[in-house]
Amino acid sequence: MDVDTLRFLDRFLGLPLCWLFTSLRWLASLSRPSRALPRPHKVLIVKLSEMGSTVLAYPALAELKNRSPEIELFFIVFKNNAAIIEVLDLTPPANIITVDIQSTSCLLASGFAAIRRFLRERIDTAIDMDFFSRFTALLSFLICRGNRVGFHRYTNEGLGRGNLLTHRVFYSPHIHTSIAFMALIRTLFEKPNDEPYYRGRIDPGDLAIPKYEPAPEDVNSVHRKLEAAGVAQGGRQAVVLINPNSSDIFPLRKWPLDYFAQLCKRLLAELPSCWLVITGVASEWEDARYITERAQSPRCIDFTGKTSFRELFALYSIARVMVTNDSGPAHFASLLRLPTVVLFGPETPRLYGPMGNQHKDLYADFACSPCVSVYNAKKSPCQDNRCLQSITVDQVLKEVLLYASIP
């Protein structure tokens, strides 16, 4: 099932359902007194999509576990996003429930199975980290009779998803996403009915992500695969990673493939001892082939689909630097402290820049950018990403050489 279909269903089916259940909730409140909200014990994190922003949620989730060590944490995610939850090691794999969106029938079957599982678990707290999705609001309402935390529109036009939350958090489009997620968690511990939440300072310096240490067997496996692909090992060989892909949610985030090809040719000339390794999932091999055919060098190799998710992290641990579109790998790299040059255009690093100080975000800062946000379900009317095209090969090359020259 493609992303546009999910957006359509969320708007034209999810919106009336949200208002229907809002009406039922209001009618029920007339006939019974309000109940005290429970202390969080079994907490569900709703974070269906975007693996990269899941990394940005880590500081908030770590604070939740620190403030309430007794909680049992559950996650619901799309099937292809579960791997990052496992890597972050926030909960046992058995508590990561996946929804398969491969087809409508898969979505319905896995969705209903997830609801049955959570009803059996008697979830008392649901924290919705999918911003203004109607279906996640409905999911939280259907499975949780206790605390329901999420972003609420208040006086903003649009973004309607009824009034199904017990803790309604004001969303600010002027703060980094990691701070927005932290506001959700801290709201859970605020005084009841002290709206609008969250009214307090969140210091960015207090937000940190862990350093991931890949398993030795994953590192050894990557070394073997690199050798099999022709990459010389040892000495002062530098591995430079090239990530030309972007998620299907928003392909407009791609820097032009021809720019990537030009960058690779110039890197090969500037760094005679480097190896360029193009990463991505197996379905992205065509982009990799486009680049390798134009680079015309045995030192530029296609590594798409050659690693498992954990092996990809091992690859990051032995690389010198990575060039990537604004996508999940930029945030994964921050877990390995891998220096990264990140190309922003339709979205802004002010909201979605990787955490830490090992990255250089290149951003044209056009007047129309960012053209995607939570307000338009990350659906831009733009068909020609001139903002990204305005970032030159010379600019990117300069930044990569600064990192690549560090021993």
Coordinates of C-alpha atoms in Angstrom, one line a residue:
M1 CA 0.0 0.0 0.0
D2 CA 1.5 3.3 -1.0
V3 CA 1.9 6.4 1.2
D4 CA -0.7 8.4 -0.7
T5 CA -3.3 5.8 -0.1
L6 CA -2.5 5.9 3.6
R7 CA -2.8 9.7 3.6
F8 CA -6.2 9.4 1.8
L9 CA -7.6 6.9 4.3
D10 CA -6.3 8.9 7.2
R11 CA -8.1 12.0 6.1
F12 CA -11.3 10.8 4.6
L13 CA -12.0 7.8 6.8
G14 CA -10.0 8.7 9.9
L15 CA -11.4 12.2 10.3
P16 CA -15.1 11.4 10.5
L17 CA -14.3 8.4 12.8
C18 CA -12.4 10.7 15.2
W19 CA -15.3 13.0 15.4
L20 CA -17.7 10.1 15.9
F21 CA -15.8 8.8 18.8
T22 CA -15.3 12.3 20.2
S23 CA -19.1 12.6 20.3
L24 CA -19.5 9.2 22.0
R25 CA -16.8 10.2 24.5
W26 CA -18.7 13.5 25.3
L27 CA -22.0 11.7 25.7
A28 CA -20.4 9.1 28.0
S29 CA -19.0 11.9 30.2
L30 CA -22.5 13.3 30.8
S31 CA -23.6 10.1 32.5
R32 CA -20.6 9.2 34.6
P33 CA -18.2 11.1 36.7
S34 CA -14.6 11.6 35.6
R35 CA -12.1 9.1 36.9
A36 CA -8.6 9.7 38.3
L37 CA -6.0 8.8 35.7
P38 CA -3.8 5.8 36.6
R39 CA 0.0 5.9 37.2
P40 CA 1.8 4.7 34.1
H41 CA 2.6 1.1 34.2
K42 CA 2.0 -0.5 30.8
V43 CA 3.0 2.2 28.3
L44 CA 2.4 2.0 24.5
I45 CA 4.5 4.2 22.2
V46 CA 2.8 4.8 18.9
K47 CA 5.5 5.6 16.3
L48 CA 4.4 3.9 13.1
S49 CA 6.7 5.6 10.5
E50 CA 10.0 7.3 10.0
M51 CA 12.9 5.4 11.5
G52 CA 15.1 8.5 11.6
S53 CA 12.7 10.5 13.9
T54 CA 12.5 7.4 16.1
V55 CA 16.2 8.1 16.9
L56 CA 15.2 11.7 17.8
A57 CA 12.6 10.2 20.2
Y58 CA 15.2 8.3 22.1
P59 CA 16.0 11.0 24.8
A60 CA 12.3 11.4 25.6
L61 CA 11.9 7.6 25.9
A62 CA 15.0 7.3 28.0
E63 CA 13.6 10.0 30.4
L64 CA 10.3 8.1 30.6
K65 CA 12.1 4.9 31.7
N66 CA 14.3 6.9 34.2
R67 CA 11.4 8.6 35.8
S68 CA 9.3 5.4 35.9
P69 CA 11.7 2.5 36.1
E70 CA 8.8 0.1 36.8
I71 CA 7.0 0.7 33.5
E72 CA 6.7 -1.9 30.8
L73 CA 7.2 -0.4 27.4
F74 CA 5.4 -1.5 24.2
F75 CA 5.8 -0.1 20.7
I76 CA 3.5 -0.3 17.6
V77 CA 5.4 0.4 14.3
F78 CA 5.1 -0.4 10.6
K79 CA 6.8 -3.7 9.9
N80 CA 9.7 -2.1 8.0
N81 CA 10.5 0.2 10.9
A82 CA 10.8 -2.3 13.7
A83 CA 14.6 -2.8 13.3
I84 CA 15.5 0.6 14.7
I85 CA 13.5 -0.1 17.9
E86 CA 15.4 -3.3 18.4
V87 CA 18.7 -1.6 17.9
L88 CA 17.9 1.2 20.4
D89 CA 17.2 -1.7 22.9
L90 CA 14.3 0.1 24.6
T91 CA 12.1 -2.9 25.2
P92 CA 12.2 -6.7 24.6
P93 CA 11.5 -7.7 20.9
A94 CA 8.2 -9.4 22.1
N95 CA 6.9 -6.0 23.0
I96 CA 7.4 -4.6 19.5
I97 CA 4.2 -5.0 17.6
T98 CA 4.3 -4.5 13.9
V99 CA 1.7 -3.5 11.3
D100 CA 2.1 -4.7 7.8
I101 CA 1.1 -2.2 5.1
Q102 CA 2.1 -4.3 2.1
S103 CA -1.6 -4.5 1.1
T104 CA -5.0 -3.5 2.5
S105 CA -5.7 -7.1 3.7
C106 CA -2.3 -7.2 5.5
L107 CA -3.0 -3.8 7.1
L108 CA -6.4 -4.9 8.3
A109 CA -5.2 -8.3 9.6
S110 CA -2.1 -7.0 11.4
G111 CA -4.0 -3.9 12.7
F112 CA -6.7 -5.9 14.3
A113 CA -4.2 -8.4 15.7
A114 CA -2.3 -5.5 17.3
I115 CA -5.5 -4.1 18.9
R116 CA -6.4 -7.6 20.3
R117 CA -2.8 -7.9 21.7
F118 CA -3.0 -4.5 23.4
L119 CA -6.4 -5.1 24.9
R120 CA -5.1 -8.3 26.4
E121 CA -2.1 -6.4 27.8
R122 CA -4.5 -3.8 29.4
I123 CA -2.4 -0.8 28.3
D124 CA -2.9 2.1 30.8
T125 CA -0.9 4.8 28.9
A126 CA -0.6 5.5 25.2
I127 CA 1.8 8.2 23.9
D128 CA 1.2 9.1 20.3
M129 CA 4.4 10.3 18.5
D130 CA 2.9 10.3 15.0
F131 CA 1.9 14.0 15.3
F132 CA -1.6 14.6 13.8
S133 CA -2.4 11.2 12.4
R134 CA -6.1 10.4 12.9
F135 CA -5.7 6.6 12.9
T136 CA -3.1 6.7 15.7
A137 CA -5.5 8.9 17.7
L138 CA -8.2 6.3 17.2
L139 CA -5.9 3.5 18.0
S140 CA -4.9 5.1 21.3
F141 CA -8.5 5.7 22.2
L142 CA -9.7 2.2 21.4
I143 CA -7.0 0.4 23.4
C144 CA -6.3 2.7 26.3
R145 CA -8.8 3.8 28.9
G146 CA -6.1 5.6 30.9
N147 CA -3.6 8.3 29.9
R148 CA -3.6 9.2 26.2
V149 CA -0.9 11.7 25.3
G150 CA -0.5 13.4 22.0
F151 CA -0.4 16.6 20.0
H152 CA -3.6 18.6 19.8
R153 CA -4.5 21.4 17.5
Y154 CA -6.1 23.8 20.0
T155 CA -6.9 26.9 18.0
N156 CA -5.0 25.9 14.9
E157 CA -7.1 25.5 11.7
G158 CA -7.1 22.1 10.2
L159 CA -5.4 19.1 11.7
G160 CA -8.7 18.0 13.2
R161 CA -8.7 14.6 14.9
G162 CA -11.3 15.1 17.4
N163 CA -10.9 15.3 21.2
L164 CA -9.7 11.8 22.2
L165 CA -6.7 12.7 24.3
T166 CA -6.4 13.1 28.1
H167 CA -3.1 15.0 27.8
R168 CA -3.3 17.5 24.9
V169 CA 0.1 18.8 24.0
F170 CA 0.5 22.0 22.0
Y171 CA 2.8 21.4 18.9
S172 CA 5.3 24.2 18.1
P173 CA 6.7 24.2 14.6
H174 CA 9.7 26.2 15.8
I175 CA 11.5 23.7 18.0
H176 CA 13.6 20.6 17.2
T177 CA 11.6 17.4 16.9
S178 CA 13.5 15.8 19.8
I179 CA 12.3 18.6 22.0
A180 CA 8.7 18.1 20.8
F181 CA 8.9 14.5 21.7
M182 CA 10.3 15.3 25.1
A183 CA 7.3 17.6 25.7
L184 CA 5.0 14.6 25.2
I185 CA 6.8 12.7 27.9
R186 CA 7.0 15.5 30.5
T187 CA 3.4 16.3 30.0
L188 CA 2.5 12.9 31.4
F189 CA 3.9 14.0 34.8
E190 CA 2.3 17.5 34.8
K191 CA -0.7 18.6 36.9
P192 CA -3.9 17.3 35.4
N193 CA -5.9 19.9 33.3
D194 CA -3.2 22.5 33.4
E195 CA -3.5 23.2 29.7
P196 CA -2.0 23.9 27.3
Y197 CA 0.8 21.4 27.8
Y198 CA 3.8 21.6 27.9
R199 CA 4.7 24.9 29.5
G200 CA 8.3 24.6 30.5
R201 CA 11.8 24.9 29.2
I202 CA 13.5 21.9 27.7
D203 CA 17.3 22.4 27.4
P204 CA 18.6 20.8 24.2
G205 CA 21.9 20.2 26.1
D206 CA 20.0 17.7 28.2
L207 CA 19.0 15.6 25.3
A208 CA 21.5 12.8 24.4
I209 CA 21.5 9.6 22.4
P210 CA 23.5 6.5 23.1
K211 CA 26.6 5.4 21.3
Y212 CA 25.9 2.1 19.5
E213 CA 28.6 -0.5 19.6
P214 CA 28.2 -3.0 16.8
A215 CA 28.7 -6.7 17.7
P216 CA 32.2 -8.0 16.6
E217 CA 30.5 -10.7 14.4
D218 CA 28.7 -7.9 12.5
V219 CA 31.9 -5.9 12.0
N220 CA 33.7 -9.1 10.8
S221 CA 30.9 -9.9 8.5
V222 CA 31.0 -6.4 6.9
H223 CA 34.8 -6.6 6.5
R224 CA 34.3 -10.0 4.6
K225 CA 31.6 -8.5 2.4
L226 CA 33.7 -5.5 1.6
E227 CA 36.7 -7.7 0.7
A228 CA 34.4 -9.8 -1.5
A229 CA 33.3 -6.6 -3.3
G230 CA 36.9 -5.7 -3.9
V231 CA 37.5 -3.2 -1.2
A232 CA 41.1 -3.3 0.0
Q233 CA 41.4 -3.6 3.8
G234 CA 44.0 -2.2 6.2
G235 CA 46.5 0.5 5.8
R236 CA 45.2 4.1 5.4
Q237 CA 42.3 3.1 3.2
A238 CA 39.3 5.4 3.9
V239 CA 35.7 4.2 3.4
V240 CA 33.4 7.0 2.3
L241 CA 29.7 6.1 2.3
I242 CA 27.3 7.5 -0.2
N243 CA 23.6 7.3 0.6
P244 CA 21.6 8.7 -2.5
N245 CA 18.2 7.3 -1.4
S246 CA 15.4 8.7 0.7
S247 CA 12.3 7.1 2.2
D248 CA 9.2 6.5 0.1
I249 CA 7.3 8.9 2.3
F250 CA 8.9 11.9 0.6
P251 CA 11.2 11.2 -2.4
L252 CA 11.5 14.9 -3.1
R253 CA 14.3 14.9 -0.5
K254 CA 16.7 13.4 -3.0
W255 CA 19.8 15.4 -4.1
P256 CA 20.0 14.8 -7.9
L257 CA 21.7 11.5 -8.9
D258 CA 23.9 13.3 -11.4
Y259 CA 25.2 15.5 -8.6
F260 CA 26.1 12.3 -6.6
A261 CA 27.9 10.9 -9.6
Q262 CA 29.9 14.1 -10.1
L263 CA 30.8 14.1 -6.4
C264 CA 32.0 10.5 -6.6
K265 CA 34.2 11.2 -9.6
R266 CA 35.8 14.1 -7.8
L267 CA 36.2 12.3 -4.5
L268 CA 38.0 9.5 -6.3
A269 CA 40.4 12.0 -7.8
E270 CA 40.9 14.0 -4.6
L271 CA 41.3 10.9 -2.4
P272 CA 43.4 8.3 -4.2
S273 CA 43.3 5.9 -1.3
C274 CA 39.5 6.1 -0.6
W275 CA 36.8 3.6 -1.4
L276 CA 33.3 4.9 -2.1
V277 CA 30.6 2.5 -0.9
I278 CA 27.0 3.2 -2.0
T279 CA 24.4 2.1 0.6
G280 CA 20.7 1.4 0.4
V281 CA 18.2 -1.3 0.4
A282 CA 18.1 -3.9 -2.4
S283 CA 15.3 -2.1 -4.3
E284 CA 17.5 1.0 -4.7
W285 CA 20.1 -0.7 -6.8
E286 CA 19.2 1.3 -9.9
D287 CA 20.3 4.6 -8.3
A288 CA 23.6 2.9 -7.3
R289 CA 24.2 1.6 -10.8
Y290 CA 23.6 5.0 -12.2
I291 CA 26.4 6.4 -10.0
T292 CA 28.8 3.6 -10.5
E293 CA 28.5 3.6 -14.3
R294 CA 29.4 7.3 -14.3
A295 CA 32.1 7.1 -11.7
Q296 CA 33.8 4.4 -13.8
S297 CA 36.1 3.2 -11.1
P298 CA 36.6 -0.1 -9.2
R299 CA 36.9 2.0 -6.1
C300 CA 33.2 3.0 -6.3
I301 CA 31.1 0.0 -5.4
D302 CA 27.4 -0.8 -5.1
F303 CA 26.6 -2.1 -1.7
T304 CA 22.8 -1.8 -1.8
G305 CA 21.0 -4.7 -0.2
K306 CA 24.3 -6.3 0.9
T307 CA 23.9 -5.8 4.7
S308 CA 21.4 -6.6 7.4
F309 CA 20.3 -3.6 9.5
R310 CA 22.8 -4.3 12.2
E311 CA 25.6 -4.9 9.6
L312 CA 24.7 -1.5 8.2
F313 CA 25.6 0.0 11.6
A314 CA 28.8 -2.0 11.6
L315 CA 29.6 -0.5 8.3
Y316 CA 29.1 3.0 9.8
S317 CA 31.6 2.1 12.5
I318 CA 34.4 1.6 10.1
A319 CA 33.7 4.4 7.6
R320 CA 35.4 7.8 7.7
V321 CA 32.4 9.9 6.5
M322 CA 29.0 9.7 4.9
V323 CA 27.1 11.9 2.4
T324 CA 23.4 11.4 2.7
N325 CA 20.0 12.9 1.8
D326 CA 17.9 14.0 4.7
S327 CA 16.7 10.5 5.7
G328 CA 17.0 7.8 8.3
P329 CA 20.7 7.0 7.7
A330 CA 21.6 10.6 8.8
H331 CA 20.2 9.8 12.2
F332 CA 21.5 6.2 12.4
A333 CA 25.0 7.6 11.8
S334 CA 24.6 9.8 14.9
L335 CA 24.4 6.7 17.0
L336 CA 27.8 5.6 15.7
R337 CA 29.2 9.2 15.9
L338 CA 30.0 8.9 12.2
P339 CA 30.8 12.3 10.6
T340 CA 28.0 13.0 8.2
V341 CA 27.2 15.6 5.5
V342 CA 23.4 15.9 5.3
L343 CA 21.5 17.5 2.4
F344 CA 18.4 19.3 3.4
G345 CA 15.8 21.1 1.2
P346 CA 12.1 20.4 1.5
E347 CA 12.6 19.9 5.3
T348 CA 14.7 22.0 7.6
P349 CA 17.6 20.9 9.9
R350 CA 16.1 23.3 12.5
L351 CA 13.5 20.6 13.1
Y352 CA 15.0 17.4 11.8
G353 CA 18.8 17.8 12.0
P354 CA 20.6 14.8 13.5
M355 CA 21.6 15.0 17.1
G356 CA 25.2 15.4 18.3
N357 CA 28.0 17.5 16.7
Q358 CA 29.3 15.1 14.1
H359 CA 27.3 16.4 11.2
K360 CA 27.3 19.2 8.7
D361 CA 23.8 20.2 7.5
L362 CA 23.7 21.8 4.1
Y363 CA 20.5 23.8 3.6
A364 CA 19.7 26.4 0.9
D365 CA 17.1 28.0 3.1
F366 CA 14.7 28.9 0.3
A367 CA 11.7 31.1 1.1
C368 CA 9.4 28.2 0.3
S369 CA 11.3 25.7 2.5
P370 CA 10.4 23.8 4.4
C371 CA 7.4 22.9 2.2
V372 CA 6.5 19.8 4.1
S373 CA 5.4 19.6 7.7
V374 CA 3.0 17.9 10.0
Y375 CA 0.4 20.4 8.7
N376 CA 0.3 18.9 5.2
A377 CA 1.0 15.3 6.1
K378 CA 4.5 15.8 4.6
K379 CA 2.9 16.1 1.1
S380 CA 4.5 18.9 -0.9
P381 CA 3.0 20.4 -4.0
C382 CA 6.5 20.9 -5.4
Q383 CA 7.6 18.7 -8.3
D384 CA 11.0 20.4 -8.8
N385 CA 13.3 20.4 -5.8
R386 CA 15.4 23.4 -6.8
C387 CA 16.3 24.0 -3.1
L388 CA 18.3 20.7 -3.2
Q389 CA 19.6 21.4 -6.7
S390 CA 21.0 24.7 -5.5
I391 CA 23.4 22.8 -3.2
T392 CA 26.5 22.4 -5.4
V393 CA 28.9 19.6 -5.8
D394 CA 31.7 22.0 -4.7
Q395 CA 29.9 22.7 -1.4
V396 CA 29.5 19.0 -0.6
L397 CA 33.0 18.1 -1.7
K398 CA 34.5 20.8 0.5
E399 CA 32.8 19.4 3.6
V400 CA 33.5 15.8 2.8
L401 CA 37.2 16.5 2.3
L402 CA 37.4 18.2 5.8
Y403 CA 36.1 15.0 7.4
A404 CA 37.9 12.6 5.2
S405 CA 41.3 14.2 6.0
I406 CA 40.9 13.6 9.7
P407 CA 43.1 10.6 10.5

